[in-house]
Short mmCIF file of C-alpha atoms in Angstrom, two decimals:
data_model
loop_
_atom_site.label_atom_id
_atom_site.label_comp_id
_atom_site.label_asym_id
_atom_site.label_seq_id
_atom_site.Cartn_x
_atom_site.Cartn_y
_atom_site.Cartn_z
CA MET A 1 -7.61 -4.01 -26.65
CA ASN A 2 -8.07 -2.90 -30.26
CA GLU A 3 -8.16 0.54 -31.73
CA GLY A 4 -11.58 1.20 -33.18
CA VAL A 5 -13.47 3.49 -35.52
CA PHE A 6 -16.72 4.71 -34.01
CA LYS A 7 -19.78 5.18 -36.17
CA MET A 8 -21.50 8.21 -34.73
CA GLY A 9 -25.09 9.09 -35.22
CA ARG A 10 -26.54 11.61 -32.81
CA PRO A 11 -23.59 13.03 -30.80
CA ARG A 12 -23.38 12.16 -27.11
CA TYR A 13 -21.93 14.98 -25.08
CA ALA A 14 -20.20 14.82 -21.73
CA ASN A 15 -21.65 16.49 -18.64
CA SER A 16 -25.14 16.98 -20.08
CA GLY A 17 -28.28 15.03 -20.81
CA SER A 18 -27.71 11.28 -20.91
CA GLY A 19 -23.99 11.61 -21.49
CA PRO A 20 -21.33 10.64 -18.96
CA SER A 21 -19.92 13.11 -16.45
CA PHE A 22 -16.23 13.82 -16.97
CA SER A 23 -13.82 15.83 -14.87
CA VAL A 24 -10.85 17.61 -16.37
CA LEU A 25 -7.63 17.28 -14.37
CA ASP A 26 -4.66 19.60 -14.79
CA ILE A 27 -1.61 17.31 -14.77
CA GLY A 28 1.07 19.99 -14.89
CA LEU A 29 1.92 19.74 -18.60
CA PRO A 30 1.43 22.77 -20.87
CA ASP A 31 -0.34 20.89 -23.67
CA ARG A 32 -2.01 17.89 -22.04
CA VAL A 33 -4.81 17.29 -19.54
CA ALA A 34 -6.43 14.18 -18.13
CA VAL A 35 -10.13 13.56 -18.60
CA VAL A 36 -11.60 11.29 -15.92
CA GLU A 37 -14.97 9.62 -15.44
CA PRO A 38 -14.71 9.24 -11.65
CA ASP A 39 -17.25 6.47 -11.01
CA SER A 40 -15.53 3.96 -13.30
CA ALA A 41 -11.97 5.37 -13.10
CA PHE A 42 -12.00 5.64 -16.91
CA TRP A 43 -9.54 8.25 -18.14
CA ALA A 44 -7.91 9.65 -21.23
CA ILE A 45 -4.99 12.00 -21.84
CA VAL A 46 -6.01 14.63 -24.37
CA ASP A 47 -4.51 17.66 -26.05
CA GLY A 48 -5.63 20.71 -24.11
CA ASN A 49 -6.55 22.50 -27.34
CA GLY A 50 -8.76 19.60 -28.37
CA LEU A 51 -10.63 19.28 -25.10
CA ALA A 52 -13.98 20.46 -26.47
CA ASP A 53 -13.84 17.99 -29.34
CA ALA A 54 -12.86 15.18 -26.97
CA LEU A 55 -15.80 15.80 -24.66
CA SER A 56 -18.26 15.78 -27.54
CA GLY A 57 -16.71 13.04 -29.61
CA ARG A 58 -14.24 10.21 -29.42
CA VAL A 59 -13.62 10.13 -25.64
CA VAL A 60 -17.35 10.04 -24.92
CA GLU A 61 -17.97 7.30 -27.46
CA ALA A 62 -14.95 5.33 -26.21
CA PHE A 63 -16.34 5.38 -22.71
CA LEU A 64 -19.89 4.49 -23.73
CA ALA A 65 -18.68 1.57 -25.84
CA GLN A 66 -17.22 -0.16 -22.77
CA GLN A 67 -19.05 1.52 -19.89
CA ASP A 68 -20.54 -1.69 -18.51
CA SER A 69 -17.17 -3.42 -18.60
CA PHE A 70 -15.41 -0.56 -16.82
CA MET A 71 -18.09 -0.29 -14.14
CA GLY A 72 -18.14 -4.05 -13.63
CA GLU A 73 -14.37 -4.21 -13.18
CA MET A 74 -14.42 -1.42 -10.62
CA ASP A 75 -17.34 -3.01 -8.77
CA ARG A 76 -15.53 -6.36 -8.53
CA LEU A 77 -12.39 -4.66 -7.27
CA ARG A 78 -14.27 -2.71 -4.61
CA PHE A 79 -16.88 -5.20 -3.49
CA GLY A 80 -16.16 -8.62 -5.00
CA LEU A 81 -12.86 -9.68 -3.41
CA LYS A 82 -12.43 -11.95 -0.42
CA PRO A 83 -9.67 -12.12 2.21
CA SER A 84 -6.50 -13.81 1.03
CA ALA A 85 -3.87 -12.37 3.36
CA VAL A 86 -3.17 -12.00 7.08
CA TYR A 87 -0.96 -9.59 9.00
CA PHE A 88 -0.01 -11.81 11.90
CA ASN A 89 1.46 -10.30 15.06
CA PRO A 90 3.15 -13.09 17.06
CA THR A 91 4.10 -10.65 19.79
CA GLU A 92 2.89 -7.34 21.14
CA ARG A 93 6.37 -6.45 22.29
CA CYS A 94 9.09 -4.51 20.52
CA ASN A 95 12.75 -3.92 21.32
CA PHE A 96 12.39 -0.41 19.88
CA ASN A 97 10.38 2.59 21.02
CA CYS A 98 9.96 4.55 17.80
CA THR A 99 8.41 7.96 18.36
CA TYR A 100 5.77 7.54 15.66
CA CYS A 101 4.67 3.94 16.32
CA TYR A 102 0.95 3.34 15.83
CA LEU A 103 0.80 0.83 18.71
CA PRO A 104 0.38 1.80 22.37
CA GLU A 105 3.62 2.03 24.34
CA GLU A 106 2.49 -0.26 27.17
CA MET A 107 1.68 -2.99 24.65
CA ARG A 108 5.12 -2.72 23.07
CA ARG A 109 6.93 -2.60 26.40
CA SER A 110 5.37 -5.54 28.24
CA GLY A 111 2.75 -7.19 26.03
CA LYS A 112 2.13 -10.84 25.24
CA THR A 113 4.32 -13.07 23.04
CA MET A 114 2.88 -16.22 21.48
CA THR A 115 4.41 -19.63 22.09
CA VAL A 116 5.38 -22.05 19.33
CA GLU A 117 2.19 -23.99 20.06
CA GLU A 118 -0.04 -20.90 19.96
CA VAL A 119 1.32 -19.73 16.62
CA GLY A 120 0.90 -23.24 15.21
CA ALA A 121 -2.69 -23.48 16.43
CA ALA A 122 -3.51 -20.07 14.99
CA LEU A 123 -2.11 -20.93 11.56
CA GLU A 124 -3.99 -24.22 11.57
CA ARG A 125 -7.24 -22.31 12.05
CA LEU A 126 -6.33 -19.75 9.40
CA GLY A 127 -5.24 -22.46 6.98
CA ALA A 128 -8.52 -24.30 7.40
CA TYR A 129 -10.45 -21.10 6.70
CA PHE A 130 -8.50 -20.35 3.51
CA ASP A 131 -8.72 -23.98 2.35
CA ARG A 132 -12.48 -23.50 2.39
CA THR A 133 -12.72 -20.00 0.90
CA LEU A 134 -9.94 -19.74 -1.70
CA GLU A 135 -9.75 -21.52 -5.02
CA SER A 136 -7.70 -24.69 -5.13
CA GLY A 137 -4.00 -24.01 -5.70
CA ILE A 138 -4.07 -20.44 -4.38
CA LYS A 139 -1.86 -19.88 -1.35
CA PRO A 140 -2.86 -17.15 1.08
CA GLN A 141 -0.22 -14.68 2.19
CA LEU A 142 0.81 -14.43 5.82
CA ILE A 143 3.05 -11.56 6.89
CA PHE A 144 4.61 -11.70 10.34
CA HIS A 145 4.19 -8.16 11.48
CA GLY A 146 4.70 -6.10 14.58
CA SER A 147 5.58 -4.75 16.99
CA GLU A 148 8.79 -6.77 16.32
CA PRO A 149 8.11 -10.34 15.14
CA MET A 150 11.73 -11.41 15.56
CA LEU A 151 11.17 -11.31 19.33
CA ALA A 152 9.14 -14.45 18.67
CA ARG A 153 11.83 -15.91 16.43
CA GLU A 154 11.48 -19.53 17.53
CA ALA A 155 7.71 -19.56 17.01
CA VAL A 156 7.92 -17.68 13.70
CA PHE A 157 10.62 -19.90 12.20
CA ALA A 158 8.89 -23.08 13.37
CA ALA A 159 5.65 -21.91 11.71
CA ILE A 160 7.42 -21.10 8.44
CA ASP A 161 8.85 -24.60 8.26
CA ARG A 162 5.63 -26.28 9.31
CA PHE A 163 3.26 -24.33 7.04
CA ARG A 164 5.44 -23.38 4.07
CA ASP A 165 3.30 -25.53 1.75
CA ARG A 166 0.12 -23.74 2.82
CA PHE A 167 1.11 -20.06 3.03
CA LEU A 168 3.27 -17.54 1.21
CA PHE A 169 5.26 -16.00 4.04
CA GLY A 170 6.67 -12.55 4.61
CA ILE A 171 8.13 -10.73 7.57
CA GLN A 172 8.27 -7.03 8.35
CA THR A 173 11.01 -6.26 10.85
CA ASN A 174 13.15 -3.42 12.18
CA ALA A 175 16.11 -5.66 11.21
CA THR A 176 17.94 -5.21 14.51
CA LEU A 177 17.57 -8.91 15.39
CA LEU A 178 18.44 -10.27 11.95
CA ASP A 179 21.75 -12.13 12.16
CA GLU A 180 23.37 -14.21 9.43
CA GLU A 181 21.63 -17.39 10.54
CA ALA A 182 18.21 -15.72 10.43
CA ILE A 183 18.90 -14.16 7.04
CA GLU A 184 19.97 -17.52 5.60
CA PHE A 185 16.86 -19.16 7.02
CA LEU A 186 14.49 -16.61 5.50
CA MET A 187 16.20 -16.53 2.10
CA SER A 188 16.44 -20.31 1.81
CA ARG A 189 12.69 -20.58 2.32
CA GLY A 190 11.74 -17.75 -0.02
CA VAL A 191 10.25 -15.57 2.71
CA GLY A 192 9.60 -11.96 1.75
CA VAL A 193 11.61 -9.59 3.93
CA GLY A 194 10.81 -5.95 4.59
CA ILE A 195 12.99 -3.83 6.85
CA SER A 196 12.68 -0.27 8.13
CA LEU A 197 15.21 2.52 7.60
CA ASP A 198 14.47 6.24 7.67
CA ALA A 199 17.61 7.96 6.42
CA HIS A 200 21.02 7.43 4.83
CA GLU A 201 22.95 8.86 7.79
CA ALA A 202 22.90 7.75 11.42
CA PRO A 203 21.80 11.01 13.09
CA ALA A 204 18.67 11.31 10.97
CA ALA A 205 17.96 7.58 10.82
CA ASP A 206 18.22 7.17 14.58
CA ALA A 207 16.38 10.38 15.50
CA VAL A 208 12.99 8.73 15.93
CA ARG A 209 13.83 5.02 15.47
CA LYS A 210 15.53 4.07 18.72
CA ASN A 211 15.41 1.45 21.43
CA TRP A 212 14.13 1.84 24.98
CA HIS A 213 17.51 3.21 26.02
CA GLY A 214 17.41 5.92 23.32
CA HIS A 215 19.92 4.32 20.94
CA GLY A 216 19.44 3.67 17.23
CA ALA A 217 20.79 0.82 15.10
CA PHE A 218 21.63 2.51 11.80
CA ALA A 219 24.95 0.69 11.20
CA HIS A 220 23.47 -2.77 11.75
CA VAL A 221 20.38 -2.10 9.63
CA VAL A 222 22.54 -0.88 6.74
CA LYS A 223 24.60 -4.09 6.91
CA VAL A 224 21.39 -6.13 6.75
CA MET A 225 20.17 -4.05 3.82
CA GLU A 226 23.41 -4.61 1.91
CA ARG A 227 23.27 -8.33 2.65
CA LEU A 228 19.69 -8.61 1.35
CA ALA A 229 19.82 -6.08 -1.50
CA SER A 230 20.10 -8.70 -4.24
CA TYR A 231 17.38 -10.91 -2.75
CA PRO A 232 14.33 -10.61 -5.04
CA ALA A 233 11.80 -10.71 -2.19
CA PHE A 234 13.33 -7.78 -0.29
CA ASN A 235 12.15 -4.22 0.27
CA VAL A 236 12.86 -1.25 2.51
CA ILE A 237 10.22 0.93 4.14
CA THR A 238 11.05 4.53 4.93
CA THR A 239 8.56 6.32 7.12
CA VAL A 240 8.48 9.96 6.01
CA THR A 241 8.32 12.52 8.80
CA ARG A 242 9.15 16.20 9.16
CA GLU A 243 12.60 14.99 10.33
CA ASN A 244 13.58 13.27 7.07
CA VAL A 245 11.21 14.58 4.40
CA ALA A 246 13.87 16.79 2.80
CA LEU A 247 16.21 13.80 2.48
CA LEU A 248 14.06 11.74 0.10
CA PRO A 249 15.99 12.57 -3.11
CA GLU A 250 19.28 11.70 -1.38
CA LEU A 251 17.74 8.47 -0.10
CA VAL A 252 16.94 7.49 -3.68
CA ASP A 253 20.65 7.67 -4.53
CA PHE A 254 21.55 5.79 -1.35
CA TYR A 255 19.16 2.91 -2.03
CA HIS A 256 19.99 2.77 -5.73
CA ASP A 257 23.73 2.65 -5.02
CA ALA A 258 23.12 -0.15 -2.51
CA GLY A 259 21.33 -2.23 -5.14
CA VAL A 260 17.92 -2.06 -3.45
CA ARG A 261 15.13 -2.69 -5.93
CA VAL A 262 11.97 -1.76 -4.03
CA VAL A 263 11.36 0.92 -1.40
CA MET A 264 8.31 2.52 0.13
CA PHE A 265 8.24 6.18 1.14
CA ASN A 266 5.25 6.01 3.48
CA PRO A 267 4.02 9.25 5.06
CA VAL A 268 3.93 8.74 8.82
CA ARG A 269 0.55 7.59 10.07
CA CYS A 270 -1.15 10.02 12.41
CA THR A 271 -2.81 7.17 14.31
CA ARG A 272 -1.21 8.21 17.60
CA GLY A 273 0.12 11.46 19.00
CA GLY A 274 3.75 10.70 18.20
CA GLY A 275 3.00 10.28 14.52
CA MET A 276 0.77 13.33 14.39
CA ALA A 277 3.52 15.48 15.92
CA LEU A 278 5.93 14.28 13.20
CA LYS A 279 3.56 14.76 10.25
CA PRO A 280 5.31 16.68 7.47
CA ASP A 281 3.60 19.62 5.82
CA ASP A 282 1.68 18.42 2.76
CA GLY A 283 3.39 20.94 0.51
CA LEU A 284 6.89 19.98 1.64
CA LEU A 285 6.01 16.29 1.42
CA THR A 286 4.67 16.66 -2.10
CA GLU A 287 7.73 18.58 -3.28
CA ALA A 288 10.22 16.13 -1.75
CA PHE A 289 8.32 13.05 -2.86
CA CYS A 290 8.04 14.24 -6.46
CA SER A 291 11.71 15.24 -6.46
CA ALA A 292 12.56 11.73 -5.28
CA LEU A 293 10.49 10.26 -8.11
CA ASP A 294 12.24 12.57 -10.57
CA ARG A 295 15.55 11.23 -9.27
CA THR A 296 14.51 7.61 -9.79
CA TYR A 297 13.78 8.44 -13.43
CA THR A 298 17.15 10.14 -13.90
CA LEU A 299 18.93 7.10 -12.45
CA PHE A 300 16.87 4.80 -14.66
CA GLU A 301 17.93 6.78 -17.73
CA HIS A 302 21.59 6.63 -16.73
CA THR A 303 21.76 3.01 -15.56
CA GLY A 304 18.73 1.18 -16.96
CA ARG A 305 18.01 -0.04 -13.43
CA THR A 306 14.76 0.79 -11.69
CA LEU A 307 14.27 1.69 -8.06
CA VAL A 308 10.56 1.10 -7.57
CA VAL A 309 8.87 3.38 -5.05
CA ALA A 310 6.15 0.86 -4.30
CA ASN A 311 3.46 3.16 -2.88
CA PHE A 312 3.70 5.41 -5.94
CA ALA A 313 3.96 2.44 -8.32
CA ASN A 314 0.73 1.13 -6.85
CA VAL A 315 -1.08 4.38 -7.66
CA LEU A 316 0.38 4.38 -11.17
CA ALA A 317 -0.62 0.75 -11.72
CA GLY A 318 -4.09 1.47 -10.35
CA ILE A 319 -4.56 4.17 -12.98
CA LEU A 320 -3.23 2.06 -15.85
CA GLY A 321 -5.53 -0.78 -14.77
CA PRO A 322 -7.53 -0.74 -11.53
CA THR A 323 -6.97 -4.43 -10.79
CA GLY A 324 -3.21 -4.05 -11.32
CA ARG A 325 -2.80 -2.77 -7.77
CA ARG A 326 -0.62 -4.75 -5.38
CA LEU A 327 -1.64 -2.74 -2.32
CA MET A 328 -5.21 -1.99 -1.33
CA CYS A 329 -4.89 1.25 0.62
CA ASP A 330 -5.69 3.64 -2.24
CA ILE A 331 -9.16 2.38 -3.08
CA SER A 332 -12.37 2.44 -1.06
CA PRO A 333 -13.32 0.36 0.71
CA CYS A 334 -9.67 -0.24 1.56
CA GLY A 335 -8.36 -3.78 1.91
CA GLY A 336 -8.84 -3.87 5.68
CA GLY A 337 -11.29 -6.62 6.60
CA ARG A 338 -12.03 -7.15 2.93
CA CYS A 339 -8.82 -8.40 1.30
CA PHE A 340 -6.82 -8.99 4.45
CA LEU A 341 -7.16 -9.04 8.23
CA ALA A 342 -4.86 -8.70 11.21
CA VAL A 343 -4.39 -11.11 14.13
CA SER A 344 -2.91 -9.94 17.42
CA ALA A 345 -0.69 -11.95 19.76
CA ARG A 346 -3.80 -12.65 21.86
CA GLY A 347 -5.65 -14.01 18.86
CA ASP A 348 -7.87 -10.96 18.52
CA VAL A 349 -8.87 -10.18 14.95
CA PHE A 350 -8.91 -6.66 13.52
CA PRO A 351 -9.56 -5.33 9.99
CA CYS A 352 -5.95 -4.11 9.74
CA SER A 353 -2.84 -3.79 11.91
CA GLU A 354 -3.42 -0.05 12.07
CA PHE A 355 -6.49 -0.77 14.22
CA LEU A 356 -4.64 -2.82 16.86
CA GLY A 357 -4.55 0.21 19.14
CA PHE A 358 -8.35 0.64 18.84
CA PRO A 359 -10.01 -2.11 20.94
CA GLU A 360 -13.44 -1.08 19.68
CA TYR A 361 -12.45 -2.43 16.22
CA ARG A 362 -11.83 -5.94 17.52
CA GLY A 363 -14.15 -8.20 15.53
CA GLY A 364 -13.62 -11.35 17.57
CA ASN A 365 -10.96 -13.86 18.55
CA LEU A 366 -9.36 -16.40 16.23
CA PHE A 367 -9.30 -19.11 18.92
CA GLN A 368 -12.86 -18.55 20.13
CA ASP A 369 -14.94 -17.30 17.21
CA ASP A 370 -15.79 -18.39 13.70
CA LEU A 371 -13.94 -16.25 11.17
CA ASP A 372 -16.98 -15.92 8.94
CA GLY A 373 -18.78 -14.30 11.85
CA VAL A 374 -15.81 -12.07 12.65
CA LEU A 375 -15.75 -10.76 9.08
CA LYS A 376 -19.43 -9.86 9.39
CA SER A 377 -19.07 -8.19 12.79
CA GLU A 378 -19.94 -4.54 13.31
CA PRO A 379 -16.30 -3.38 13.66
CA PHE A 380 -15.43 -5.03 10.34
CA ARG A 381 -18.60 -3.79 8.68
CA ALA A 382 -17.77 -0.22 9.70
CA VAL A 383 -14.45 -0.43 7.83
CA THR A 384 -15.57 -2.46 4.82
CA SER A 385 -18.55 -0.18 4.21
CA ARG A 386 -16.47 3.01 4.29
CA VAL A 387 -16.58 4.41 0.74
CA VAL A 388 -15.52 7.75 -0.67
CA GLU A 389 -19.05 8.37 -1.89
CA GLY A 390 -20.00 8.90 1.74
CA ILE A 391 -17.20 11.34 2.53
CA GLU A 392 -17.19 15.07 1.89
CA PRO A 393 -15.45 16.41 -0.23
CA CYS A 394 -14.15 13.05 -1.50
CA ARG A 395 -17.48 12.13 -3.11
CA ARG A 396 -16.99 15.00 -5.58
CA CYS A 397 -13.30 14.35 -6.27
CA ALA A 398 -12.16 13.34 -9.75
CA VAL A 399 -9.42 11.05 -8.41
CA ARG A 400 -11.44 9.40 -5.63
CA HIS A 401 -10.81 5.88 -6.97
CA PHE A 402 -7.08 6.51 -7.35
CA CYS A 403 -6.78 7.72 -3.75
CA GLY A 404 -9.45 6.13 -1.56
CA ALA A 405 -9.05 8.65 1.29
CA PRO A 406 -6.73 6.43 3.35
CA CYS A 407 -6.17 5.33 6.03
CA PRO A 408 -9.42 4.74 7.98
CA ALA A 409 -7.59 4.11 11.27
CA GLU A 410 -5.59 7.31 10.79
CA VAL A 411 -8.72 9.23 9.82
CA ARG A 412 -10.49 7.86 12.89
CA ALA A 413 -7.66 9.08 15.13
CA VAL A 414 -7.52 12.54 13.55
CA HIS A 415 -11.22 13.26 13.02
CA GLY A 416 -12.99 10.94 15.47
CA THR A 417 -14.92 9.32 12.62
CA LEU A 418 -14.15 7.03 9.71
CA ASN A 419 -16.07 9.20 7.25
CA ALA A 420 -13.65 12.05 6.76
CA PRO A 421 -10.89 12.82 4.26
CA SER A 422 -7.27 11.88 4.74
CA PRO A 423 -4.99 14.33 6.55
CA TYR A 424 -2.75 13.90 3.48
CA CYS A 425 -5.44 14.87 0.96
CA ARG A 426 -3.33 17.38 -0.96
CA PHE A 427 -0.36 15.01 -1.15
CA TYR A 428 -2.43 12.14 -2.55
CA GLU A 429 -4.00 14.42 -5.14
CA GLU A 430 -0.60 15.63 -6.34
CA GLN A 431 0.71 12.06 -6.43
CA VAL A 432 -2.09 11.19 -8.88
CA ARG A 433 -1.25 14.23 -11.02
CA TYR A 434 2.37 13.08 -11.14
CA ALA A 435 1.24 9.60 -12.22
CA PHE A 436 -0.78 11.06 -15.07
CA ARG A 437 2.27 13.06 -16.17
CA VAL A 438 4.29 9.85 -16.25
CA ILE A 439 1.63 8.21 -18.42
CA ALA A 440 1.37 11.22 -20.75
CA GLN A 441 5.15 11.12 -21.24
CA GLY A 442 5.23 7.36 -21.81
CA ARG A 443 7.60 6.74 -18.88
CA GLU A 444 5.72 4.01 -16.99
CA ALA A 445 8.49 1.42 -17.29
CA ALA A 446 10.87 3.57 -15.24
CA TYR A 447 8.55 3.49 -12.22
CA LEU A 448 6.98 0.02 -12.22
CA TRP A 449 8.22 -3.42 -11.24
CA ASP A 450 9.66 -5.72 -13.91
CA GLY A 451 6.99 -7.64 -15.78
CA TRP A 452 4.15 -5.38 -14.67
CA ASP A 453 2.72 -5.31 -18.20
CA GLU A 454 2.78 -9.11 -18.37
CA GLN A 455 0.64 -9.27 -15.22
CA THR A 456 -2.10 -7.10 -16.73
CA GLU A 457 -4.48 -7.63 -19.61
CA GLU A 458 -5.26 -4.77 -21.98
CA ILE A 459 -8.99 -4.81 -22.58
CA TYR A 460 -9.55 -1.55 -24.44
CA ARG A 461 -7.70 1.16 -26.29
CA CYS A 462 -9.02 4.35 -27.81
CA ALA A 463 -6.78 5.84 -30.48
#
């Protein structure tokens, strides 16, 4: 991107005539506001006192000079990508009975577990599909997901060894079944490992994450976390509920002291009744989440070491450059059925793991149906055609392409339709405001993963 001098003839004004339509967003700073063109996700931070000049001068001309490029980039991101990842559930069963789980209890208690042969056959079919659809040299991602994938340990580990040249593997686990042998296996093969932990003290951590006998596993999970903390492909997911929402700033210190590099503070999904009952108030969630982000910045200043809150970092990266996202939940259509898909232990294919408890969103079966046909099925089409432009009030929202009104499965459970706003609408809006404050203050490096700027290309700058 180069700074430019614009030669202006007849002025082009925002919000009138043939000029672009801009929204002005209060970002919580006394002297700065964000100006956003919502359709393209173009934005600028401007001096509040110079807003009138900006909307009749340089910001308008900056947008018009690259409007086609901005719109094209957003269109490719939203409608031009193809599946390159799979959330693969080798078992329906789980050794835990977490209160907020998005999967039906009967499935987790006594569901099917794949054999070594079934997992191998499934990955052969997936590998053949990706060999045909992805560019040469690009490995698809395959994340063993749950329920609890370590209950199918033999099949999972055999598949990793057999297909390690064809897939980039990850595993998301509650960590209770990770022993030293398993940890060594996963690390030696470069498998991404995500574990779940909800608090820095046993009573809070075990309050809703417990086994079928009502017992938690805080002590063991912490030992696993400490063992993996220095492993580059490691992260921790904290599900935020009304039980632990006030603890988020303290959790930042806990994870930072433990050497963890990446965490996610994911608001509990309201996909099932247990999650809905534990949903934190949006105001309390916003306050605690922003306080936690403030704490990560303070620790960065003191130590020079980042603790990346990945779900926030994704929003921040998506503002700085739409295609810089690593997650595809905060854009519409979301990534479900479009960038990734989910496979159940029975071989059934869904747009996303969040839909596994909704049989009506089954698009077909991996062992019986052609994947191209599955991706074009009505259940998939319903998810991949869900756009904020068709949702009220999202279609009028300035930050609609930084939020995406997630998650469609959650929205379906809460509202009975896909075309409704998120139950966390206020929280997502405030998260975007916080991201713009970070940008206005020039603090991006404290919140993003190392090398983020090397993975993006600057295509335009307006001085």
